[in-house]
Short mmCIF file of C-alpha atoms and ligand atoms in Angstrom, two decimals:
data_model
loop_
_atom_site.label_atom_id
_atom_site.label_comp_id
_atom_site.label_asym_id
_atom_site.label_seq_id
_atom_site.Cartn_x
_atom_site.Cartn_y
_atom_site.Cartn_z
CA MET A 1 20.28 32.09 7.87
CA LYS A 2 19.72 30.69 4.53
CA GLY A 3 21.81 27.90 4.92
CA PHE A 4 20.41 26.96 8.09
CA LYS A 5 17.05 26.67 6.75
CA HIS A 6 18.50 24.53 3.98
CA PHE A 7 20.26 22.07 6.28
CA LEU A 8 17.01 22.14 8.11
CA MET A 9 15.01 21.27 5.06
CA LEU A 10 17.43 18.92 4.56
CA VAL A 11 17.57 16.90 7.80
CA ILE A 12 13.35 16.77 7.57
CA LEU A 13 13.26 15.55 4.02
CA THR A 14 16.08 12.86 4.25
CA PHE A 15 14.61 11.99 7.82
CA PRO A 16 12.28 9.22 6.81
CA LEU A 17 14.70 7.54 4.44
CA LEU A 18 17.28 7.14 7.11
CA CYS A 19 14.90 5.61 9.60
CA SER A 20 12.92 3.23 7.38
CA PRO A 21 14.55 0.38 5.42
CA VAL A 22 12.79 -0.15 1.77
CA THR A 23 10.36 -3.11 3.31
CA ALA A 24 8.15 -0.15 4.97
CA PHE A 25 7.10 0.10 1.67
CA ALA A 26 5.42 -3.44 1.78
CA ALA A 27 1.36 -2.93 2.36
CA GLU A 28 0.07 -3.91 5.27
CA SER A 29 -0.98 -7.38 5.80
CA SER A 30 -3.99 -7.73 7.01
CA SER A 31 -3.14 -10.86 9.44
CA SER A 32 -0.30 -9.22 10.82
CA SER A 33 -1.15 -8.90 14.10
CA SER A 34 2.72 -8.22 14.99
CA SER A 35 4.82 -6.27 13.22
CA SER A 36 7.57 -5.58 15.51
CA ALA A 37 9.22 -9.03 14.89
CA ASN A 38 12.58 -7.46 16.58
CA ASN A 39 14.59 -10.59 16.37
CA SER A 40 18.29 -9.55 15.83
CA SER A 41 18.55 -11.79 12.99
CA GLN A 42 22.19 -10.08 11.83
CA VAL A 43 23.38 -12.03 15.15
CA ALA A 44 25.06 -15.28 13.68
CA SER A 45 23.27 -17.19 16.17
CA ASN A 46 22.18 -21.02 17.20
CA ASP A 47 19.57 -19.87 19.47
CA SER A 48 17.11 -18.99 16.89
CA VAL A 49 14.61 -21.34 17.54
CA GLU A 50 14.79 -20.41 20.76
CA LYS A 51 14.14 -16.70 20.07
CA ILE A 52 10.79 -17.64 18.00
CA LYS A 53 9.65 -19.85 20.84
CA GLN A 54 9.86 -16.68 23.20
CA LYS A 55 8.30 -14.69 21.06
CA GLY A 56 5.69 -16.91 20.56
CA THR A 57 5.43 -16.39 16.51
CA LEU A 58 6.83 -17.05 13.11
CA VAL A 59 6.88 -14.15 10.81
CA VAL A 60 6.72 -15.24 7.54
CA GLY A 61 7.24 -12.96 4.22
CA MET A 62 5.61 -13.79 1.29
CA SER A 63 4.62 -12.12 -1.87
CA ALA A 64 0.92 -13.21 -2.52
CA ASP A 65 0.19 -12.58 -5.70
CA TYR A 66 1.89 -16.08 -6.70
CA PRO A 67 -0.94 -19.43 -7.21
CA PRO A 68 -0.65 -22.39 -6.27
CA TYR A 69 2.30 -21.23 -3.78
CA GLU A 70 0.43 -18.36 -2.31
CA PHE A 71 -2.44 -15.98 -3.37
CA THR A 72 -5.33 -14.27 -1.56
CA THR A 73 -8.71 -15.39 -1.24
CA LYS A 74 -12.12 -13.94 -0.32
CA LYS A 75 -14.31 -15.07 2.71
CA ASN A 76 -17.01 -13.19 4.08
CA GLY A 77 -15.65 -10.19 2.31
CA LYS A 78 -12.64 -10.59 3.98
CA THR A 79 -9.05 -11.05 2.50
CA GLU A 80 -7.25 -14.45 3.62
CA TYR A 81 -3.92 -16.01 2.43
CA VAL A 82 -4.01 -19.30 0.92
CA GLY A 83 -1.83 -21.61 -1.43
CA PHE A 84 0.75 -24.51 -0.31
CA GLU A 85 3.37 -22.49 0.77
CA VAL A 86 1.14 -21.17 3.08
CA ASP A 87 0.07 -24.40 4.41
CA LEU A 88 3.97 -25.13 4.64
CA ALA A 89 4.11 -21.84 6.85
CA LYS A 90 0.96 -23.22 8.83
CA GLN A 91 3.32 -26.75 9.03
CA PHE A 92 6.37 -25.13 10.46
CA ALA A 93 5.27 -22.69 12.79
CA LYS A 94 2.73 -25.92 14.22
CA ASP A 95 5.65 -27.90 14.45
CA LEU A 96 7.78 -25.23 16.05
CA GLY A 97 4.79 -24.84 18.42
CA VAL A 98 4.22 -20.92 17.72
CA LYS A 99 1.70 -18.71 16.12
CA LEU A 100 1.71 -17.61 12.05
CA VAL A 101 2.36 -14.19 11.19
CA ILE A 102 1.98 -13.53 7.40
CA LYS A 103 3.70 -10.58 6.07
CA ASN A 104 2.65 -9.85 2.72
CA MET A 105 4.62 -7.71 0.78
CA ASP A 106 6.63 -7.19 -2.56
CA PHE A 107 8.88 -10.28 -3.39
CA ASP A 108 11.77 -7.63 -4.25
CA SER A 109 11.79 -6.32 -0.63
CA LEU A 110 11.48 -9.87 0.64
CA LEU A 111 15.66 -11.01 1.59
CA VAL A 112 15.81 -7.28 2.76
CA ALA A 113 12.82 -7.47 5.38
CA LEU A 114 14.65 -10.97 6.27
CA GLU A 115 18.11 -9.06 6.64
CA THR A 116 16.58 -6.34 8.62
CA GLY A 117 14.91 -8.74 10.80
CA LYS A 118 11.20 -7.79 9.80
CA VAL A 119 10.59 -11.76 8.88
CA ASP A 120 11.90 -14.69 10.65
CA THR A 121 11.59 -16.77 6.89
CA VAL A 122 10.87 -15.98 3.58
CA ILE A 123 8.44 -18.47 2.01
CA SER A 124 7.91 -17.16 -1.48
CA GLY A 125 8.36 -19.69 -4.54
CA MET A 126 12.01 -18.55 -3.82
CA ASN A 127 14.79 -20.67 -5.76
CA ILE A 128 18.12 -21.03 -4.47
CA THR A 129 20.83 -19.14 -6.28
CA ASN A 130 24.41 -18.48 -5.74
CA GLU A 131 23.78 -14.75 -5.74
CA ARG A 132 21.51 -15.22 -3.36
CA LYS A 133 23.44 -17.53 -0.90
CA LYS A 134 25.76 -15.01 -0.68
CA SER A 135 23.20 -12.97 1.53
CA VAL A 136 20.71 -15.59 3.19
CA ASP A 137 20.70 -19.22 4.06
CA PHE A 138 18.58 -21.80 2.65
CA SER A 139 16.48 -24.85 3.91
CA ASP A 140 16.21 -28.22 1.75
CA THR A 141 14.12 -27.93 -1.22
CA TYR A 142 10.73 -28.39 -1.46
CA TYR A 143 9.51 -28.02 -5.06
CA ALA A 144 11.10 -27.36 -8.72
CA GLY A 145 9.88 -26.51 -12.21
CA ASP A 146 11.08 -24.27 -15.43
CA SER A 147 9.76 -21.09 -16.40
CA TYR A 148 7.29 -20.39 -18.30
CA PHE A 149 5.62 -17.79 -20.43
CA LEU A 150 2.06 -16.36 -19.96
CA VAL A 151 0.72 -14.78 -23.25
CA ASN A 152 -2.68 -13.45 -24.49
CA LYS A 153 -4.47 -17.03 -25.83
CA SER A 154 -4.94 -14.53 -29.11
CA ASP A 155 -1.34 -14.60 -29.75
CA LYS A 156 -1.07 -17.99 -29.17
CA ASP A 157 0.37 -19.24 -32.38
CA LYS A 158 2.61 -16.23 -32.58
CA TYR A 159 5.01 -17.24 -29.43
CA LYS A 160 6.13 -20.60 -29.10
CA SER A 161 9.52 -19.93 -28.20
CA ALA A 162 12.07 -17.33 -26.53
CA LYS A 163 13.23 -16.45 -29.64
CA ASP A 164 9.90 -15.02 -30.59
CA PHE A 165 9.86 -12.53 -28.21
CA ASP A 166 12.66 -10.89 -30.09
CA GLY A 167 11.79 -7.18 -30.46
CA LYS A 168 8.58 -7.28 -28.11
CA THR A 169 8.32 -6.86 -24.91
CA VAL A 170 8.82 -9.31 -21.83
CA GLY A 171 7.35 -8.84 -18.06
CA THR A 172 8.65 -10.20 -15.36
CA GLN A 173 8.39 -9.33 -11.85
CA ASN A 174 10.86 -7.60 -9.96
CA GLY A 175 13.74 -9.12 -8.05
CA THR A 176 13.15 -13.03 -9.49
CA LEU A 177 15.17 -15.44 -11.22
CA GLN A 178 13.08 -14.35 -14.25
CA SER A 179 13.89 -11.02 -14.44
CA THR A 180 17.49 -11.85 -14.65
CA MET A 181 16.87 -14.47 -17.22
CA VAL A 182 15.20 -12.52 -19.52
CA SER A 183 18.08 -9.67 -19.20
CA LYS A 184 20.67 -12.53 -19.82
CA GLN A 185 19.20 -14.70 -22.18
CA MET A 186 16.33 -12.51 -23.77
CA PRO A 187 19.06 -9.59 -25.06
CA LYS A 188 16.73 -8.67 -28.38
CA ALA A 189 13.60 -8.41 -26.07
CA THR A 190 12.59 -5.50 -23.95
CA GLY A 191 12.40 -6.75 -20.32
CA LYS A 192 10.10 -4.97 -18.30
CA GLY A 193 9.78 -5.23 -14.42
CA LEU A 194 6.80 -4.19 -11.98
CA ALA A 195 6.47 -5.22 -8.41
CA LYS A 196 3.33 -7.60 -8.61
CA ILE A 197 2.44 -10.34 -10.78
CA SER A 198 -1.11 -9.62 -11.02
CA SER A 199 -0.07 -6.17 -11.78
CA LEU A 200 1.76 -7.80 -14.98
CA VAL A 201 -1.40 -9.96 -15.69
CA ILE A 202 -3.35 -7.26 -16.07
CA GLY A 203 -0.64 -5.45 -18.20
CA LEU A 204 -0.37 -8.49 -20.57
CA GLN A 205 -4.30 -8.64 -21.15
CA SER A 206 -4.15 -4.77 -21.91
CA HIS A 207 -1.27 -5.83 -24.20
CA LYS A 208 1.04 -3.31 -22.43
CA TYR A 209 3.44 -6.58 -22.47
CA ASP A 210 3.60 -9.52 -25.00
CA GLY A 211 4.79 -12.14 -22.59
CA VAL A 212 4.99 -12.56 -19.07
CA LEU A 213 7.88 -15.10 -17.32
CA MET A 214 7.22 -16.80 -14.48
CA ASP A 215 7.33 -20.21 -12.56
CA ALA A 216 5.58 -23.44 -14.56
CA ALA A 217 2.75 -23.73 -11.90
CA THR A 218 1.73 -20.04 -11.59
CA ALA A 219 1.74 -19.71 -14.77
CA GLN A 220 -0.29 -22.77 -15.72
CA ALA A 221 -2.56 -21.59 -12.93
CA TYR A 222 -3.28 -18.17 -14.40
CA ALA A 223 -4.22 -20.13 -17.85
CA ALA A 224 -6.20 -22.28 -16.04
CA ASN A 225 -8.27 -20.05 -14.54
CA ASN A 226 -8.74 -17.61 -17.38
CA SER A 227 -9.58 -18.37 -20.81
CA ASN A 228 -7.89 -15.84 -22.73
CA LEU A 229 -4.48 -16.66 -21.30
CA TYR A 230 -1.84 -19.51 -22.36
CA ALA A 231 0.69 -20.91 -20.88
CA PHE A 232 3.67 -22.27 -22.28
CA ASN A 233 7.54 -23.74 -21.21
CA SER A 234 10.29 -21.07 -22.05
CA LYS A 235 12.70 -23.84 -22.28
CA LEU A 236 15.56 -21.00 -20.89
CA SER A 237 17.92 -22.49 -18.82
CA ALA A 238 17.99 -21.64 -15.26
CA THR A 239 21.23 -21.76 -13.08
CA ALA A 240 19.01 -22.23 -9.94
CA GLY A 241 18.52 -24.58 -7.65
CA GLY A 242 14.96 -25.69 -6.15
CA ILE A 243 12.48 -23.66 -3.96
CA ALA A 244 13.33 -23.42 -0.75
CA MET A 245 12.56 -21.32 2.56
CA ALA A 246 15.27 -18.46 3.20
CA PHE A 247 16.60 -17.36 6.43
CA PRO A 248 18.84 -14.86 7.85
CA LYS A 249 22.39 -15.56 7.71
CA GLY A 250 23.81 -18.00 10.68
CA ASP A 251 20.22 -18.98 11.95
CA THR A 252 21.28 -22.79 11.82
CA SER A 253 18.85 -24.34 14.00
CA LEU A 254 15.87 -22.22 12.45
CA VAL A 255 17.08 -24.03 9.38
CA ASN A 256 17.48 -27.10 11.06
CA ALA A 257 13.81 -27.22 12.40
CA ALA A 258 12.64 -25.83 8.57
CA ASN A 259 14.51 -28.85 6.99
CA GLN A 260 12.83 -31.43 9.34
CA THR A 261 9.44 -29.82 8.57
CA VAL A 262 10.58 -30.34 4.76
CA ALA A 263 11.35 -33.66 5.44
CA LYS A 264 8.22 -34.33 6.60
CA VAL A 265 6.07 -32.68 3.93
CA LYS A 266 8.05 -34.39 1.28
CA LYS A 267 7.68 -37.75 2.95
CA GLU A 268 4.25 -37.67 3.45
CA LYS A 269 3.92 -36.14 0.13
CA LEU A 270 1.52 -33.19 1.37
CA ILE A 271 2.37 -30.62 -1.28
CA THR A 272 1.30 -32.45 -4.45
CA LYS A 273 -1.72 -35.01 -2.69
CA GLU A 274 -3.25 -32.05 -0.64
CA TRP A 275 -1.94 -28.76 -0.62
CA ILE A 276 -1.32 -28.07 -4.12
CA PRO A 277 -5.29 -29.75 -4.93
CA ASP A 278 -6.45 -27.53 -2.32
CA ALA A 279 -5.00 -24.23 -3.65
CA ALA A 280 -6.66 -25.76 -6.86
CA GLN A 281 -9.95 -25.82 -5.47
CA TYR A 282 -9.40 -21.85 -3.86
CA MET A 283 -9.02 -20.46 -7.48
CA GLU A 284 -11.61 -22.83 -8.90
CA SER A 285 -13.98 -21.01 -6.50
CA TYR A 286 -12.60 -17.69 -6.46
CA LYS A 287 -12.85 -17.42 -10.40
CA LYS A 288 -16.35 -18.08 -10.50
CA GLN A 289 -17.33 -15.10 -8.01
CA ASN A 290 -14.63 -13.42 -9.46
CA THR A 291 -16.76 -9.98 -11.00
CA VAL A 292 -15.83 -6.70 -9.87
CA LEU A 293 -19.07 -6.00 -8.32
CA SER A 294 -19.15 -9.38 -6.08
CA TYR A 295 -16.53 -6.77 -4.70
CA TRP A 296 -18.99 -4.38 -3.73
CA GLN A 297 -18.21 -4.74 0.12
CA TYR A 298 -14.41 -3.74 -0.36
CA PHE A 299 -15.51 -0.51 -2.09
CA ALA A 300 -17.97 0.22 0.79
CA LYS A 301 -15.08 -0.37 3.47
CA GLY A 302 -13.26 1.76 1.30
CA VAL A 303 -15.83 4.46 1.16
CA GLY A 304 -16.02 4.50 4.93
CA TYR A 305 -12.82 5.06 5.45
CA THR A 306 -12.38 7.61 3.00
CA LEU A 307 -15.27 9.61 5.30
CA ILE A 308 -14.00 9.06 8.27
CA ILE A 309 -10.65 10.29 6.98
CA SER A 310 -12.00 12.96 5.22
CA VAL A 311 -14.82 14.05 8.33
CA VAL A 312 -11.88 13.53 11.11
CA SER A 313 -9.53 15.43 9.10
CA VAL A 314 -11.95 18.53 8.27
CA PHE A 315 -12.72 19.04 11.99
CA PHE A 316 -8.53 19.47 12.80
CA GLY A 317 -7.89 21.26 9.43
CA MET A 318 -10.63 23.75 10.72
CA ILE A 319 -9.11 23.84 14.23
CA LEU A 320 -5.69 24.38 13.17
CA GLY A 321 -6.40 26.84 10.07
CA THR A 322 -8.07 29.06 12.72
CA LEU A 323 -5.72 28.96 15.10
CA PHE A 324 -2.73 29.56 12.51
CA ALA A 325 -4.93 32.08 10.83
CA LEU A 326 -4.99 33.91 14.13
CA MET A 327 -1.62 33.19 14.55
CA ARG A 328 -0.43 35.07 11.47
CA LEU A 329 -2.57 38.23 12.19
CA SER A 330 -1.23 38.56 15.73
CA LYS A 331 1.01 41.36 16.32
CA ASN A 332 3.28 38.66 18.55
CA LYS A 333 6.31 38.19 15.92
CA LEU A 334 6.77 35.20 16.82
CA LEU A 335 3.88 33.73 16.61
CA HIS A 336 3.11 35.32 13.31
CA ALA A 337 6.66 33.70 12.21
CA ILE A 338 5.66 30.65 13.28
CA SER A 339 2.41 30.27 11.28
CA VAL A 340 4.34 31.78 8.02
CA CYS A 341 6.59 29.02 8.42
CA TYR A 342 4.16 26.71 8.92
CA ILE A 343 1.67 27.71 6.15
CA GLU A 344 4.52 27.94 3.62
CA PHE A 345 6.17 24.51 4.06
CA LEU A 346 2.75 22.44 4.31
CA ARG A 347 1.63 23.93 1.52
CA GLY A 348 5.30 23.95 -0.59
CA THR A 349 5.77 20.38 0.03
CA PRO A 350 3.90 17.42 -1.73
CA MET A 351 1.30 15.85 0.29
CA MET A 352 2.39 12.59 -0.82
CA VAL A 353 5.63 13.14 0.98
CA GLN A 354 4.10 14.52 3.89
CA ILE A 355 2.14 11.62 4.39
CA MET A 356 4.86 9.18 3.79
CA PHE A 357 6.61 11.46 6.20
CA VAL A 358 4.49 11.32 9.05
CA TYR A 359 4.22 7.71 8.51
CA PHE A 360 7.38 6.55 8.83
CA GLY A 361 8.87 9.43 10.68
CA ILE A 362 6.76 9.38 13.69
CA GLY A 363 6.11 5.92 13.38
CA ALA A 364 9.58 5.34 13.78
CA ILE A 365 9.43 7.03 17.09
CA ILE A 366 6.02 5.67 17.86
CA GLN A 367 6.12 2.21 16.28
CA SER A 368 2.66 0.77 16.94
CA MET A 369 1.06 4.23 15.34
CA PRO A 370 -1.40 2.85 12.85
CA ALA A 371 -1.05 3.68 9.21
CA ILE A 372 -5.08 5.36 9.48
CA ILE A 373 -3.70 7.82 12.26
CA ALA A 374 -0.53 8.77 10.53
CA GLY A 375 -2.83 9.90 7.29
CA ILE A 376 -5.17 11.56 9.59
CA ILE A 377 -2.66 13.42 11.04
CA ALA A 378 -0.93 14.56 7.69
CA VAL A 379 -4.00 15.08 5.99
CA SER A 380 -5.28 17.59 8.89
CA LEU A 381 -1.86 18.90 9.02
CA ASN A 382 -1.90 19.85 5.23
CA SER A 383 -5.56 21.24 5.38
CA GLY A 384 -4.72 23.18 8.36
CA ALA A 385 -2.15 25.82 6.11
CA TYR A 386 -4.85 25.75 3.30
CA VAL A 387 -8.15 26.38 5.91
CA ALA A 388 -5.64 29.34 7.61
CA GLU A 389 -4.99 31.11 4.22
CA ILE A 390 -8.56 31.04 3.57
CA ILE A 391 -9.26 31.99 7.16
CA ARG A 392 -6.92 34.82 7.04
CA SER A 393 -8.01 36.32 3.49
CA GLY A 394 -11.58 36.30 4.94
CA ILE A 395 -10.91 38.67 8.46
CA GLN A 396 -8.77 40.74 5.97
CA SER A 397 -11.46 41.08 3.35
CA LEU A 398 -13.53 42.93 6.10
CA PRO A 399 -13.33 46.71 5.99
CA ALA A 400 -11.24 48.04 9.30
CA GLY A 401 -14.52 49.97 10.08
CA GLN A 402 -16.27 46.50 11.16
CA THR A 403 -14.17 46.34 13.87
CA GLU A 404 -13.95 49.78 14.63
CA ALA A 405 -17.50 50.24 15.22
CA ALA A 406 -18.26 47.24 17.13
CA ARG A 407 -15.42 48.39 19.75
CA SER A 408 -16.72 51.64 19.92
CA LEU A 409 -20.10 50.27 20.74
CA GLY A 410 -18.66 48.81 23.86
CA MET A 411 -17.96 45.48 22.74
CA SER A 412 -14.41 43.66 23.95
CA LYS A 413 -11.81 42.42 21.33
CA ASN A 414 -13.62 38.72 21.89
CA GLU A 415 -16.88 39.86 21.42
CA THR A 416 -16.26 41.71 18.26
CA PHE A 417 -14.39 38.87 16.87
CA HIS A 418 -17.06 36.31 18.01
CA TYR A 419 -19.86 38.49 16.71
CA VAL A 420 -19.09 40.73 13.94
CA ILE A 421 -16.00 39.26 12.41
CA MET A 422 -15.95 35.85 12.34
CA PRO A 423 -19.65 35.72 11.01
CA GLN A 424 -18.84 37.72 8.01
CA ALA A 425 -15.85 36.50 7.52
CA LEU A 426 -17.13 33.09 7.23
CA LYS A 427 -19.82 34.10 5.04
CA ASN A 428 -17.44 35.54 2.45
CA ILE A 429 -15.04 32.25 2.61
CA TRP A 430 -18.00 29.50 2.63
CA PRO A 431 -17.20 28.94 -1.07
CA ALA A 432 -13.41 28.80 -0.62
CA LEU A 433 -14.01 26.34 2.32
CA GLY A 434 -16.30 24.10 0.43
CA ASN A 435 -13.64 24.19 -2.17
CA GLU A 436 -10.97 22.79 0.29
CA LEU A 437 -13.45 20.21 1.72
CA ILE A 438 -14.09 18.85 -1.78
CA THR A 439 -10.21 18.83 -2.53
CA LEU A 440 -9.89 17.48 1.04
CA VAL A 441 -12.10 13.99 0.25
CA LYS A 442 -10.36 13.66 -2.93
CA ASP A 443 -6.66 13.78 -1.37
CA SER A 444 -7.58 11.42 1.20
CA SER A 445 -7.02 9.10 -1.85
CA LEU A 446 -2.92 9.74 -1.20
CA VAL A 447 -2.83 7.91 1.83
CA SER A 448 -3.38 4.71 -0.23
CA VAL A 449 0.22 4.69 -0.23
CA ILE A 450 1.10 3.82 3.29
CA GLY A 451 -1.66 1.05 3.23
CA VAL A 452 -4.58 2.82 4.60
CA THR A 453 -7.71 0.38 3.59
CA GLU A 454 -9.85 3.63 2.13
CA LEU A 455 -11.30 3.87 -1.17
CA MET A 456 -8.24 4.14 -3.44
CA TYR A 457 -6.70 1.34 -1.55
CA GLN A 458 -9.16 -1.02 -1.85
CA THR A 459 -9.96 -0.13 -5.59
CA GLN A 460 -6.57 -1.18 -6.16
CA LEU A 461 -6.75 -4.66 -4.48
CA VAL A 462 -9.89 -5.41 -6.57
CA GLN A 463 -8.11 -4.30 -9.75
CA THR A 464 -5.54 -6.94 -8.73
CA THR A 465 -7.77 -9.63 -7.54
CA THR A 466 -9.78 -9.19 -10.54
CA TYR A 467 -7.42 -8.62 -13.13
CA LYS A 468 -9.77 -5.89 -14.17
CA GLY A 469 -7.72 -2.71 -14.57
CA VAL A 470 -10.23 -0.24 -15.97
CA LEU A 471 -13.68 -0.90 -14.42
CA PRO A 472 -12.81 -0.38 -10.85
CA LEU A 473 -10.97 2.91 -11.39
CA PHE A 474 -14.44 3.62 -13.36
CA ILE A 475 -16.36 3.03 -10.27
CA THR A 476 -14.24 4.32 -7.88
CA MET A 477 -14.13 7.60 -10.08
CA ILE A 478 -18.32 7.57 -10.09
CA ILE A 479 -18.06 6.98 -6.15
CA TYR A 480 -15.69 9.63 -5.53
CA PHE A 481 -18.22 12.17 -7.47
CA VAL A 482 -21.31 11.25 -5.84
CA ILE A 483 -19.89 12.08 -2.50
CA THR A 484 -18.18 15.39 -3.52
CA PHE A 485 -21.04 16.16 -5.38
CA ILE A 486 -23.51 15.55 -2.62
CA LEU A 487 -21.19 17.75 -0.63
CA SER A 488 -21.10 20.33 -2.90
CA ARG A 489 -25.22 20.74 -3.01
CA VAL A 490 -25.03 20.96 1.07
CA LEU A 491 -22.90 23.60 1.15
CA LEU A 492 -24.66 25.18 -1.30
CA TYR A 493 -27.62 25.09 0.78
CA PHE A 494 -26.28 26.27 3.74
CA GLU A 495 -24.36 29.21 1.38
CA GLY A 496 -28.06 30.37 0.35
CA ARG A 497 -29.21 29.99 4.33
CA MET A 498 -26.46 32.54 5.19
CA LYS A 499 -27.91 34.91 2.52
CA HIS A 500 -31.31 34.91 3.94
CA ALA A 501 -29.87 35.35 7.12
CA HIS A 502 -28.25 38.54 6.42
N1 LIG B 601 10.69 -18.56 -8.25
C1 LIG B 601 11.38 -17.44 -8.83
C2 LIG B 601 12.53 -16.91 -7.83
O1 LIG B 601 12.93 -17.49 -7.24
C3 LIG B 601 10.02 -16.01 -8.80
C4 LIG B 601 9.30 -16.19 -7.57
C5 LIG B 601 8.47 -15.16 -7.05
N2 LIG B 601 7.58 -15.64 -5.85
C6 LIG B 601 6.68 -14.59 -5.89
N3 LIG B 601 5.59 -15.26 -4.84
N4 LIG B 601 6.09 -13.71 -6.45
O2 LIG B 601 12.73 -15.99 -8.21
#
């Protein structure tokens, strides 16, 4: 029996790992209308262009944290992808006669996404390297540049070359050429990796890193738009070619199509003459309005989602809780056992894991399930377990005499429960239920891990777009506090009313 239980646990816990590749962790991009890009890209074929045309969409993977290549900007409170590679992607889709879908994910997930067919191509400032050529095919190059260090302007005189970082900490984006360069060519520096360049820049400004190594254009873009930062050439040698689009191995016809687009773009000098200046303009106007408070719409949207998740989950949590409490108290052995298993299991596993399990596990079966539904299901299930225990304790806290008296007055079992037991139990457990409700509002922040745009998710978005680490967190803390404080006052009011009624 015990062995079987262990086996069951193992199966349950490893299930999401088995059904979802690493890329599944990529944040949901707001513009990815079709996420089911299921062209079986591993199959080497020359009909890759045909397939794209049939599908009607070109799904492009990028890590939109890399101005002027690709980054996000805010238009009427909405996030939009811009940058010269976004223009290139648009051009490529147009040449193919299909719709462009951008999937924004971490740089180190891009090649996995390509290999598993989640995206058709990667256009993300990616240099051609021998290592990468083993697993993907590249188009012709359309851009090139050295690697630059980005440092705090106050340290401008301290750091002049790669050598000056001996004994210091250098940040790089995970999976990039630069992270290999630091580990191979700067053995005396401590290399630190993060998924997003924007997070590295926040870290740099709070002196968690002494410098961040990245492509020249990006370092210069950051320095040009933030007077506290400074960029300079690392003079490190890179054993890499220029920047190109990446494709699944064998997608020869698609590579050829890309080369045609690239040739045209190069001939007309579109990148340097039009697209980079456009990108610079976006950065410029962006900088002006880039204060944390100008992002109030983001916070407002987050609060909306947090409230929706909380309210809906409380509702289902209460229903589930009542159900499982009654099952647990039931004389029926099977119902009792089911309820005990449910409660113990949900209380005994982290909510974060449950959320990811529901999202990736059930999501593998029902592919179109939106993250918010997964989040609500997970939070409701979790809350149900706690509410069940609260309700059980409330019912059990009543002396047996209550039931006996009611029954001897001629009330039916149901009537006794409805009119005698429940009202008294509810009064006793009210504070505990209130506690659960407040916990739920706070814990709903965990669903940000699956990309639900609730308050915590929005906070992280504001952090990475404003390069301010602390202020957005502070604002969010206050917002959560205001919500829970109002809630607890309301609950207290009802508690008083119930005492009166008694
Ligand atoms: N050029 C570097 C590389 O190929 C870094 C590219 C990072 N791109 C990005 N969109 N963050 O590894």
